[in-house]
Amino acid sequence: MGWFEPSAMARNFDLSFLAPLLSSGDSPFPASLVERLKSFRILEQVGDAALRRLLGSSEWFGLPGGTQLPRDGDNNHAVFLVVTGSLGVFVEDQDGGKRQVATIPAGETVGEMSLLTGESHSALLVALRDTELLRISAKAFDGLITRHPRVMFNLLKIVVRRLRETTRGAQQRTRPKTFAMVPLQRGMPEFAAVRSMADALVKMGAKAAVLDSSASRESTEWFNRFEAEHDVVFYLGDQPDSSWTHLCLRQADRVMLIARSDEPEPLHPFERRFFQREMCATPELLLVHSKGQNGSGTPRHIEFRSDLFGSHHHIRTGNTEDIKRLARFVAGSAVNIVMAGGGARGFAHIGVLRALREAGVPFDCTGGTSMGGIIAAGVAMEWDVEEISERVRDSFVANRPLSDFTLPLIALFRGAKVSALLKKHFGDVMIEDLAKPYFCVSSDLTTGRDHVHRSGPLWRALRASVAVPGILPPVAEGGHLLVDGGVMNNLPVDVMAADARGPIIAVDVSGEIDLRCDDERYGERSVFSLIMQRMRGSPSIISILMRAGTVGSDSQRRQVRALADFIIEPPLTDISIRDWGAYERIIEQAYVYAMRDIEKNGVPLSDSWTAGPALSVNRTGHLQLPNEP
């Protein structure tokens, strides 16, 4: 990305970005800054006089959006207070790229750990938008602690809180405050969906507002006050490269590019160079579909590339559910559901979906592995629970997909029936065309890593995700051999958590013990004895291979469960991975368990600005809040 280029990294502090405002004869800072400092946890219960002295020994400066904060020299052991805007924390990933791991919003601090440990920093700090910072040197901070020991107590509380979050595996899910909504094509009329989103957020209890070009002459201080008075501010751009749009980009925590799906010529990627200059995060794409347009397909003339768009959303004109779903993404309350693989045990997902649907839970983003990936794809296709149930019954109960035996040079079955059934139900749908964000996981035998499918033909991605080694042939893609996702990642909560904009519900149906045999000479006896053992229920080669396709990721599955906010794990007593005939019993058993789990642990609050779970759901489907009679 452009802002990591050497020219961007070498930029010095732009100290002229903010003009000092005199508030008294002995302070170059406005009185409002003292009030802002009172909201910092590290400065709790520190008097006004101490805050003014602190300002007198500190540097107040602006960091333009996309600029890296230098951490060399004296900055290596300085504390920075984020007064307005936000900083992104980036680390280098295994492929040498930069990955954002945290966001430091206004009101938070960074650098205090270096003062405690004396260690240098390995992460990069980049302004995600135009940001005001207060720099406190190590000497000034030592003086502050000496005069006011309360600051050290506050610092220790911050450190303990962060360590507790790390120990529990908690993720930092900071709600972005400002969104730049920028047209990707010229001549677009005012985007009515932006105001509809703001209205939806207001109904959720948020203070949301839209700013258009009529505010272009306002001062920086005015924008700061306006943002402080609201929970969410949409900066609505007018033209792709206007001065107002540039200001929108500089003010934004997140950027959403708006494009009409029926536009013949969108703005060419090379014309987006101003985005690289003004932005430091990959934008999201909003595809607007005209009223009456069938489907939610991504037009082929808009190139779907992860280096241009971090994610994309479909907005169908007149579809209020699309607006509500996008509002939940903005609010950080979108409901994400992840479904594990497990053969016939995966039928339990249908019972869990039914219980969640009756509880009023929306399904905003879905993903899964193997059977879980297939059922999650049905959710992304916007099939209701009944339709998902009928299609799964047709594919795995009525038609016996594992029946085309072949000479076992690659696998026991040809896989042609599985492919035909997947094509029958999912057709030529592309993953990027799905109305709701979706992914499924397969395992790459070539690289030894899991492979996340977010684009391309849906049926083929699912074919790879269910290709249990030895049972179905691998799927070849770009020279790589892809097999069942359960080999590497049977419950991909970690994949969902990387981009989650709200609570994660994990449905785990794999179980702890699935196969057993009491005969210590099992496999060593005669063919006749083995046939008799098989008739008495001993594991067959198919059962062994199917279990082997998931057992390798059991330890990983236990680790990623900590990333989920809600875990539903139907016990499925006496149900094996090949009990295809127990279809109705599996669904009903999972439904009953899920309803009890919901009554006990609640469900995510999705249409409320308040975070947390509803504690119970009564028989009418009404969500009962913690203090509600």
XYZ file of C-alpha atoms in Angstrom:
629
model
C 0.000 0.000 0.000
C 1.243 3.436 -0.897
C 1.528 4.825 2.602
C 4.179 2.272 3.539
C 6.500 3.446 0.790
C 9.759 5.096 1.938
C 8.550 8.532 0.859
C 5.591 8.233 3.210
C 7.629 6.777 6.052
C 10.151 9.602 5.888
C 7.598 12.367 6.325
C 8.248 14.554 9.335
C 5.675 15.828 11.800
C 3.467 18.461 10.194
C 3.459 20.835 13.169
C 1.627 23.480 11.145
C -1.355 21.194 10.772
C -2.863 22.705 13.911
C -2.760 26.396 14.625
C -2.221 27.044 18.384
C -5.096 28.836 20.048
C -4.302 31.038 23.034
C -6.573 30.356 25.972
C -4.634 32.268 28.639
C -1.533 34.317 29.071
C 0.671 31.377 30.068
C -0.683 28.538 27.871
C -0.524 28.124 24.090
C -3.310 25.523 24.195
C -7.082 26.000 24.054
C -9.087 25.420 27.220
C -11.021 22.682 25.414
C -7.841 20.593 25.261
C -7.656 20.495 29.064
C -11.221 19.154 29.125
C -10.349 16.474 26.581
C -7.403 15.296 28.675
C -9.736 14.619 31.607
C -11.327 11.792 29.588
C -8.043 9.842 29.365
C -7.889 6.877 31.757
C -4.253 7.575 32.511
C -5.099 11.117 33.697
C -8.151 10.275 35.812
C -8.445 12.360 39.005
C -5.560 14.622 38.017
C -6.354 18.292 38.683
C -6.576 21.113 36.129
C -3.382 22.739 37.380
C -1.431 19.519 36.839
C -2.908 19.122 33.360
C -1.875 22.665 32.418
C 1.670 22.005 33.662
C 1.703 18.790 31.647
C 0.674 20.666 28.523
C 3.436 23.187 29.142
C 6.050 20.422 28.864
C 4.391 18.508 26.013
C 4.115 18.836 22.239
C 0.724 19.108 20.563
C 0.847 18.344 16.846
C -1.121 16.955 13.942
C -0.328 13.794 12.003
C -1.953 13.720 8.554
C -3.871 10.576 7.646
C -1.633 7.873 6.184
C 1.518 9.163 7.897
C 3.636 6.891 10.038
C 4.513 8.063 13.532
C 8.320 7.911 13.869
C 9.436 5.843 16.866
C 13.171 6.564 16.782
C 15.216 8.827 19.035
C 13.323 10.377 21.934
C 10.045 9.089 20.488
C 11.108 5.543 21.291
C 10.361 6.158 24.982
C 7.614 8.766 24.854
C 3.927 8.540 25.651
C 1.460 9.701 23.006
C -2.116 10.699 23.794
C -4.557 10.431 20.884
C -6.601 13.625 21.266
C -8.639 13.311 18.065
C -8.578 10.871 15.157
C -7.097 7.383 15.509
C -3.905 5.390 15.056
C -3.576 1.936 13.541
C -1.125 -0.617 14.937
C 0.490 -2.653 12.149
C 2.814 -5.655 12.265
C 4.573 -7.581 9.545
C 2.859 -10.832 8.595
C 4.461 -14.071 7.454
C 4.312 -12.983 3.806
C 6.164 -9.736 4.441
C 3.067 -7.543 4.197
C 1.663 -5.195 6.814
C -1.356 -6.302 8.835
C -3.406 -4.101 11.142
C -3.807 -5.735 14.544
C -5.352 -2.952 16.610
C -6.823 0.531 16.536
C -6.020 3.249 19.067
C -8.984 5.645 19.112
C -9.228 9.131 20.557
C -8.983 9.049 24.344
C -6.400 6.246 24.443
C -2.639 6.265 24.926
C 0.264 4.475 23.313
C 3.911 4.115 24.288
C 3.429 3.773 28.039
C 4.625 0.147 27.970
C 8.032 1.240 26.668
C 8.483 3.400 29.753
C 7.835 0.408 31.996
C 9.910 -2.169 30.136
C 12.526 -0.027 28.404
C 12.130 -2.143 25.281
C 11.952 -0.798 21.735
C 8.863 -1.047 19.572
C 8.333 -3.596 16.815
C 4.916 -2.439 15.609
C 4.263 0.476 13.280
C 1.908 3.296 14.262
C 0.104 4.985 11.375
C -2.528 7.721 11.465
C -5.689 6.180 10.058
C -7.035 9.696 9.518
C -5.955 13.241 10.355
C -5.017 12.869 14.007
C -4.103 15.193 16.866
C -1.511 13.851 19.297
C 0.036 15.038 22.514
C 3.628 13.880 22.995
C 4.872 13.512 26.570
C 8.606 12.875 26.842
C 10.037 10.337 29.274
C 11.389 13.171 31.436
C 8.043 14.983 31.527
C 6.231 11.734 32.338
C 8.634 10.974 35.204
C 7.943 14.444 36.597
C 4.191 13.893 36.319
C 4.406 10.581 38.210
C 6.613 12.125 40.900
C 4.131 14.922 41.596
C 1.013 12.813 41.068
C 1.439 9.114 42.039
C -2.192 8.610 40.998
C -0.990 8.535 37.362
C 1.107 5.427 38.065
C -1.915 3.767 39.666
C -3.974 4.608 36.557
C -1.205 3.241 34.345
C -1.103 -0.046 36.259
C -4.877 -0.421 35.870
C -4.513 0.070 32.103
C -1.739 -2.529 31.909
C -3.726 -5.058 33.976
C -6.802 -4.544 31.788
C -4.801 -5.123 28.615
C -3.099 -8.225 30.029
C -6.467 -9.635 31.078
C -7.848 -9.071 27.587
C -4.804 -10.778 26.084
C -5.070 -13.756 28.456
C -8.738 -14.230 27.646
C -8.068 -13.932 23.948
C -10.300 -10.884 23.763
C -10.181 -8.850 20.602
C -10.016 -5.112 20.468
C -13.167 -4.178 18.617
C -13.124 -0.430 18.506
C -16.103 1.173 16.850
C -15.065 3.511 14.058
C -16.658 6.927 14.420
C -16.251 8.528 11.000
C -16.953 7.037 7.572
C -16.087 8.602 4.222
C -18.721 7.629 1.646
C -17.047 8.374 -1.685
C -18.522 7.897 -5.189
C -16.312 5.767 -7.408
C -18.021 6.999 -10.570
C -18.661 10.519 -11.782
C -22.105 12.027 -11.933
C -23.624 9.946 -9.138
C -26.604 11.574 -7.456
C -26.758 11.946 -3.687
C -26.492 8.498 -2.182
C -29.836 8.131 -0.383
C -28.743 4.861 1.255
C -26.223 6.774 3.390
C -28.991 8.803 5.006
C -31.065 5.631 5.355
C -28.146 4.033 7.198
C -27.939 7.039 9.503
C -31.667 6.736 10.194
C -31.256 3.015 10.950
C -28.449 3.784 13.405
C -30.592 6.411 15.126
C -33.319 3.793 15.590
C -30.675 1.548 17.168
C -29.992 4.277 19.725
C -26.902 5.894 18.195
C -26.312 9.575 17.546
C -25.648 9.457 13.809
C -25.390 12.279 11.281
C -24.457 12.929 7.643
C -22.195 15.780 6.538
C -22.159 16.811 2.887
C -20.217 19.451 0.953
C -22.235 22.255 2.581
C -19.887 21.852 5.574
C -16.723 22.258 3.505
C -15.912 25.735 4.871
C -16.059 24.728 8.530
C -12.915 24.758 10.680
C -11.004 21.795 12.068
C -12.226 22.646 15.556
C -15.842 22.634 14.295
C -15.417 19.148 12.845
C -13.841 17.952 16.099
C -16.771 19.290 18.129
C -19.312 17.804 15.708
C -17.690 14.383 15.872
C -17.482 14.555 19.669
C -21.248 15.158 19.805
C -22.069 12.080 17.702
C -21.423 8.351 17.786
C -21.200 8.018 13.984
C -20.571 10.663 11.313
C -20.875 9.927 7.595
C -18.825 12.255 5.393
C -20.653 12.162 2.069
C -18.353 12.880 -0.884
C -19.643 14.672 -3.947
C -17.215 13.791 -6.780
C -14.356 11.257 -6.842
C -11.527 13.791 -6.803
C -13.012 17.016 -5.401
C -11.456 18.983 -2.537
C -14.434 18.079 -0.332
C -13.901 14.379 -1.042
C -10.243 14.743 -0.084
C -11.332 16.264 3.224
C -13.797 13.387 3.731
C -10.984 10.891 3.259
C -8.704 12.698 5.701
C -11.430 12.762 8.373
C -12.432 9.111 8.021
C -11.673 6.123 10.227
C -13.074 3.928 7.446
C -13.700 4.507 3.752
C -16.543 3.088 1.685
C -16.461 3.542 -2.081
C -19.856 3.673 -3.775
C -20.422 2.297 -7.281
C -23.505 1.644 -9.403
C -23.554 -1.953 -10.548
C -24.970 -1.014 -13.966
C -22.414 1.716 -14.691
C -20.579 0.844 -17.945
C -17.319 2.581 -17.068
C -16.309 2.929 -13.422
C -13.379 5.070 -12.414
C -10.296 3.203 -13.601
C -8.015 1.911 -10.827
C -5.121 4.161 -11.861
C -7.364 7.181 -11.317
C -7.654 6.147 -7.679
C -4.128 7.328 -6.967
C -5.495 10.102 -4.758
C -6.938 7.391 -2.489
C -3.415 6.086 -1.890
C -2.323 9.579 -0.926
C -5.213 10.284 1.432
C -5.911 6.848 2.874
C -4.046 4.246 4.873
C -6.608 1.451 4.892
C -8.022 -0.626 2.069
C -11.508 0.745 1.325
C -14.730 -1.227 1.262
C -16.902 -1.304 -1.832
C -20.663 -0.634 -1.779
C -22.329 -1.896 -4.941
C -25.689 -0.208 -5.516
C -28.180 -2.237 -7.542
C -31.073 -0.488 -9.268
C -34.595 -1.265 -8.172
C -35.893 -4.250 -10.083
C -32.443 -5.632 -10.833
C -32.425 -9.389 -10.410
C -29.844 -10.807 -8.090
C -26.967 -9.036 -6.421
C -24.221 -9.912 -8.863
C -20.922 -8.106 -8.977
C -20.551 -6.639 -12.491
C -17.592 -8.094 -14.294
C -16.388 -4.655 -15.368
C -15.699 -3.850 -11.707
C -12.574 -5.834 -10.993
C -12.907 -7.669 -7.691
C -9.439 -7.527 -6.188
C -8.482 -7.699 -2.541
C -5.708 -5.141 -3.077
C -8.298 -2.563 -4.194
C -11.199 -3.410 -1.883
C -10.912 -4.974 1.558
C -14.500 -6.220 1.380
C -17.702 -5.415 -0.458
C -21.416 -5.118 0.269
C -24.449 -5.304 -2.004
C -27.136 -2.639 -1.571
C -30.352 -3.337 -3.485
C -32.430 -0.200 -3.912
C -35.597 -0.491 -1.873
C -34.304 -3.422 0.190
C -34.502 -2.279 3.816
C -32.802 -5.448 5.072
C -29.644 -4.523 3.151
C -29.632 -1.104 4.837
C -30.161 -2.616 8.291
C -27.395 -5.140 7.714
C -24.932 -2.460 6.624
C -25.940 -0.309 9.610
C -25.066 -3.240 11.879
C -21.654 -3.514 10.216
C -21.120 0.198 10.851
C -22.262 -0.175 14.468
C -20.000 -3.161 15.069
C -23.012 -5.332 15.901
C -23.230 -7.440 12.751
C -23.878 -11.063 13.706
C -21.246 -13.477 12.402
C -21.952 -17.208 12.438
C -19.297 -19.899 11.905
C -20.218 -23.550 11.330
C -17.926 -26.531 11.795
C -17.597 -29.608 9.635
C -18.732 -32.988 10.894
C -20.379 -35.097 8.191
C -23.948 -36.055 9.109
C -23.500 -34.337 12.463
C -23.467 -31.111 10.432
C -27.246 -31.479 9.987
C -27.386 -30.037 13.508
C -26.568 -26.622 12.053
C -30.081 -26.510 10.616
C -31.646 -26.999 14.049
C -29.401 -24.295 15.529
C -30.286 -21.894 12.693
C -33.969 -22.502 13.324
C -33.579 -21.672 17.035
C -31.546 -18.540 16.331
C -34.013 -17.378 13.700
C -36.920 -17.816 16.113
C -34.940 -15.763 18.621
C -34.786 -12.923 16.110
C -31.061 -13.190 15.385
C -30.027 -11.911 11.933
C -27.301 -13.676 9.990
C -25.092 -10.907 8.589
C -21.877 -12.777 7.776
C -21.421 -16.523 7.465
C -18.624 -18.998 6.991
C -17.690 -22.558 7.677
C -15.926 -25.760 6.769
C -17.179 -28.827 4.893
C -20.847 -29.498 5.801
C -20.835 -26.311 7.850
C -19.631 -24.417 4.780
C -22.493 -25.819 2.682
C -25.179 -24.797 5.164
C -23.532 -21.399 5.690
C -23.636 -20.918 1.906
C -27.399 -21.468 2.021
C -27.653 -18.662 4.571
C -25.594 -16.385 2.310
C -27.928 -17.293 -0.568
C -30.778 -15.939 1.613
C -32.585 -19.260 1.713
C -34.838 -19.592 4.737
C -34.319 -22.458 7.178
C -36.992 -24.599 5.510
C -35.390 -24.262 2.093
C -31.939 -25.046 3.472
C -33.400 -28.139 5.135
C -35.044 -29.410 1.944
C -31.966 -28.834 -0.220
C -29.649 -30.552 2.259
C -32.083 -33.472 2.528
C -32.128 -33.792 -1.258
C -28.336 -33.727 -1.503
C -27.247 -35.938 1.383
C -30.204 -38.146 2.301
C -32.273 -38.772 -0.839
C -29.438 -38.955 -3.374
C -26.540 -40.624 -1.502
C -23.665 -38.548 -2.937
C -21.025 -41.058 -1.803
C -22.081 -43.908 -4.074
C -19.999 -43.554 -7.254
C -17.229 -45.982 -6.313
C -14.162 -46.022 -8.526
C -10.756 -47.697 -8.751
C -9.070 -46.166 -5.645
C -6.058 -44.614 -7.368
C -6.859 -41.165 -5.932
C -9.928 -41.749 -3.777
C -12.661 -44.292 -3.101
C -15.279 -42.238 -4.973
C -15.165 -40.301 -8.226
C -16.821 -37.243 -6.667
C -18.963 -36.686 -9.764
C -22.221 -37.044 -7.808
C -21.072 -34.568 -5.179
C -20.128 -32.050 -7.888
C -23.439 -32.571 -9.711
C -25.485 -32.007 -6.542
C -23.539 -28.869 -5.636
C -24.043 -27.496 -9.162
C -27.742 -28.382 -8.980
C -28.354 -26.317 -5.858
C -25.819 -23.486 -6.195
C -25.632 -23.183 -9.973
C -23.133 -20.694 -11.386
C -23.263 -18.321 -8.398
C -19.975 -16.613 -7.584
C -19.016 -16.120 -3.935
C -18.550 -12.381 -4.481
C -22.122 -12.209 -5.839
C -23.728 -13.507 -2.656
C -26.037 -11.064 -0.905
C -24.232 -11.613 2.399
C -20.487 -11.829 3.090
C -19.377 -15.456 3.064
C -16.307 -17.694 3.100
C -15.531 -21.386 3.300
C -12.286 -23.125 4.133
C -10.386 -25.937 2.439
C -6.925 -27.328 3.202
C -4.040 -26.772 0.802
C -1.936 -29.939 0.698
C 0.647 -28.145 -1.453
C 1.472 -25.452 1.102
C 0.277 -27.131 4.287
C -2.016 -24.186 5.110
C -5.733 -23.625 5.178
C -7.185 -21.946 2.090
C -9.969 -19.373 2.513
C -12.399 -19.073 -0.414
C -13.896 -15.569 -0.744
C -14.354 -15.370 -4.501
C -14.888 -17.631 -7.490
C -17.551 -20.277 -8.246
C -19.367 -21.187 -5.039
C -19.989 -24.833 -5.939
C -16.315 -25.448 -6.674
C -15.191 -23.876 -3.399
C -17.636 -26.132 -1.565
C -16.430 -29.137 -3.533
C -12.918 -28.436 -2.223
C -14.159 -27.856 1.320
C -15.846 -31.306 1.490
C -13.106 -33.320 -0.278
C -12.165 -35.667 2.571
C -8.749 -37.147 1.650
C -9.073 -40.724 0.457
C -12.845 -40.459 0.006
C -13.170 -37.693 -2.597
C -10.497 -36.559 -5.073
C -8.775 -33.262 -4.235
C -9.701 -30.126 -6.184
C -6.836 -28.728 -8.262
C -6.603 -24.943 -8.281
C -3.617 -23.043 -9.638
C -1.398 -26.080 -9.256
C -2.445 -26.595 -5.638
C -4.339 -29.599 -4.280
C -7.253 -28.603 -2.033
C -9.011 -31.023 0.316
C -11.513 -30.912 3.173
C -11.065 -27.840 5.363
C -11.349 -29.982 8.471
C -7.822 -31.258 7.926
C -6.425 -27.825 8.851
C -9.286 -25.780 10.318
C -12.570 -27.464 11.131
C -13.994 -24.482 13.053
C -12.645 -21.347 11.324
C -13.533 -18.817 14.013
C -10.094 -17.269 13.561
C -10.849 -16.520 9.899
C -14.097 -14.806 10.862
C -12.512 -12.962 13.800
C -9.896 -11.332 11.562
C -12.563 -9.136 9.955
C -15.549 -9.470 12.307
C -17.659 -6.355 12.838
C -19.603 -7.709 15.764
C -20.266 -10.792 17.884
C -19.319 -14.254 16.616
C -21.539 -17.291 17.108
C -19.646 -20.569 16.684
C -21.603 -23.786 16.140
C -19.353 -26.769 16.881
C -20.747 -30.182 15.924
C -17.537 -32.161 15.596
C -17.571 -33.626 19.113
C -14.645 -34.886 21.159
C -14.866 -38.664 20.608
C -16.493 -40.002 17.473
C -14.965 -43.431 16.818
C -14.142 -46.291 19.144
C -13.412 -50.012 18.934
C -12.949 -52.404 21.869
C -11.154 -55.157 19.867
C -7.406 -54.716 20.371
C -6.750 -56.904 17.294
C -9.099 -54.827 15.124
C -7.633 -54.758 11.585
C -5.487 -57.832 12.121
C -8.232 -60.429 11.878
C -9.454 -62.359 8.823
C -11.657 -60.800 6.179
C -14.667 -62.748 7.462
C -14.065 -61.490 11.024
C -13.743 -57.919 9.812
C -17.027 -58.234 7.905
C -18.734 -59.531 11.049
C -17.208 -56.710 13.116
C -18.450 -54.192 10.572
C -21.943 -55.624 10.862
C -21.710 -55.136 14.632
C -20.864 -51.451 14.136
C -17.064 -51.335 14.139
C -15.568 -48.425 12.150
C -15.305 -48.898 8.385
C -12.658 -47.456 6.089
C -15.011 -44.588 5.135
C -15.702 -43.708 8.775
C -12.000 -43.828 9.562
C -11.103 -41.566 6.647
C -13.890 -39.096 7.442
C -12.777 -38.879 11.071
C -9.139 -38.576 10.005
C -10.188 -35.568 7.919
C -11.047 -33.599 11.063
C -9.111 -35.038 13.983
C -5.892 -33.259 12.984
C -7.395 -29.844 13.677
C -8.922 -30.672 17.074
C -6.235 -28.818 19.062
C -6.569 -25.817 16.763
C -10.359 -25.978 17.161
C -10.075 -25.788 20.938
C -7.848 -22.737 20.668
C -10.042 -20.743 18.294
C -13.155 -21.362 20.381
C -11.849 -18.649 22.722
C -12.361 -16.117 19.913
C -16.112 -16.752 19.770
C -18.584 -14.696 21.791
C -21.211 -17.444 21.792
C -20.567 -21.171 21.395
C -23.404 -23.580 20.678
C -22.313 -27.221 20.890
C -25.182 -29.715 20.555
C -24.200 -32.960 22.354
C -25.586 -35.207 19.536
C -25.473 -38.321 21.677
C -24.876 -41.528 19.698
C -24.750 -39.639 16.379
C -21.823 -40.525 14.120
C -20.463 -38.639 11.138
C -22.168 -41.128 8.785
C -25.654 -41.236 10.336
C -27.281 -39.777 7.208
C -30.575 -41.520 8.005
C -30.887 -39.733 11.365
C -31.578 -36.452 9.551
C -34.774 -35.355 11.368
C -33.550 -36.594 14.757
C -30.268 -34.665 14.474
C -32.034 -31.425 13.539
C -34.629 -31.738 16.312
C -32.045 -32.653 18.934
C -29.904 -29.653 17.993
C -32.934 -27.333 17.946
C -34.011 -28.311 21.461
C -30.472 -27.911 22.799
C -29.991 -24.522 21.059
C -33.251 -23.153 22.495
C -32.127 -24.121 25.991
C -28.697 -22.585 25.362
C -30.316 -19.345 24.183
C -32.544 -19.219 27.256
C -29.476 -19.627 29.456
C -26.805 -17.544 27.689
C -28.817 -15.171 25.522
C -28.141 -14.033 21.978
C -26.286 -11.025 20.546
C -28.016 -7.659 20.656
C -27.966 -6.787 16.950
C -30.431 -3.916 16.547
C -29.264 -1.984 19.591
C -26.340 0.380 19.936
C -25.762 -1.184 23.364
C -23.238 -3.992 23.286
C -23.805 -7.347 24.943
C -26.301 -10.219 24.927
C -30.005 -10.360 25.502
C -30.373 -12.698 28.453
C -33.334 -14.674 27.212
C -35.917 -15.057 24.488
C -39.542 -15.689 25.406
C -41.959 -17.817 23.403
C -43.011 -14.885 21.220
C -39.425 -14.378 20.096
C -39.072 -11.127 22.076
C -35.530 -10.387 23.232
C -35.526 -9.801 26.982
C -32.892 -7.308 28.085
C -31.022 -7.629 31.396
C -33.170 -5.063 33.254
C -36.417 -5.772 31.448
C -39.312 -7.347 33.411
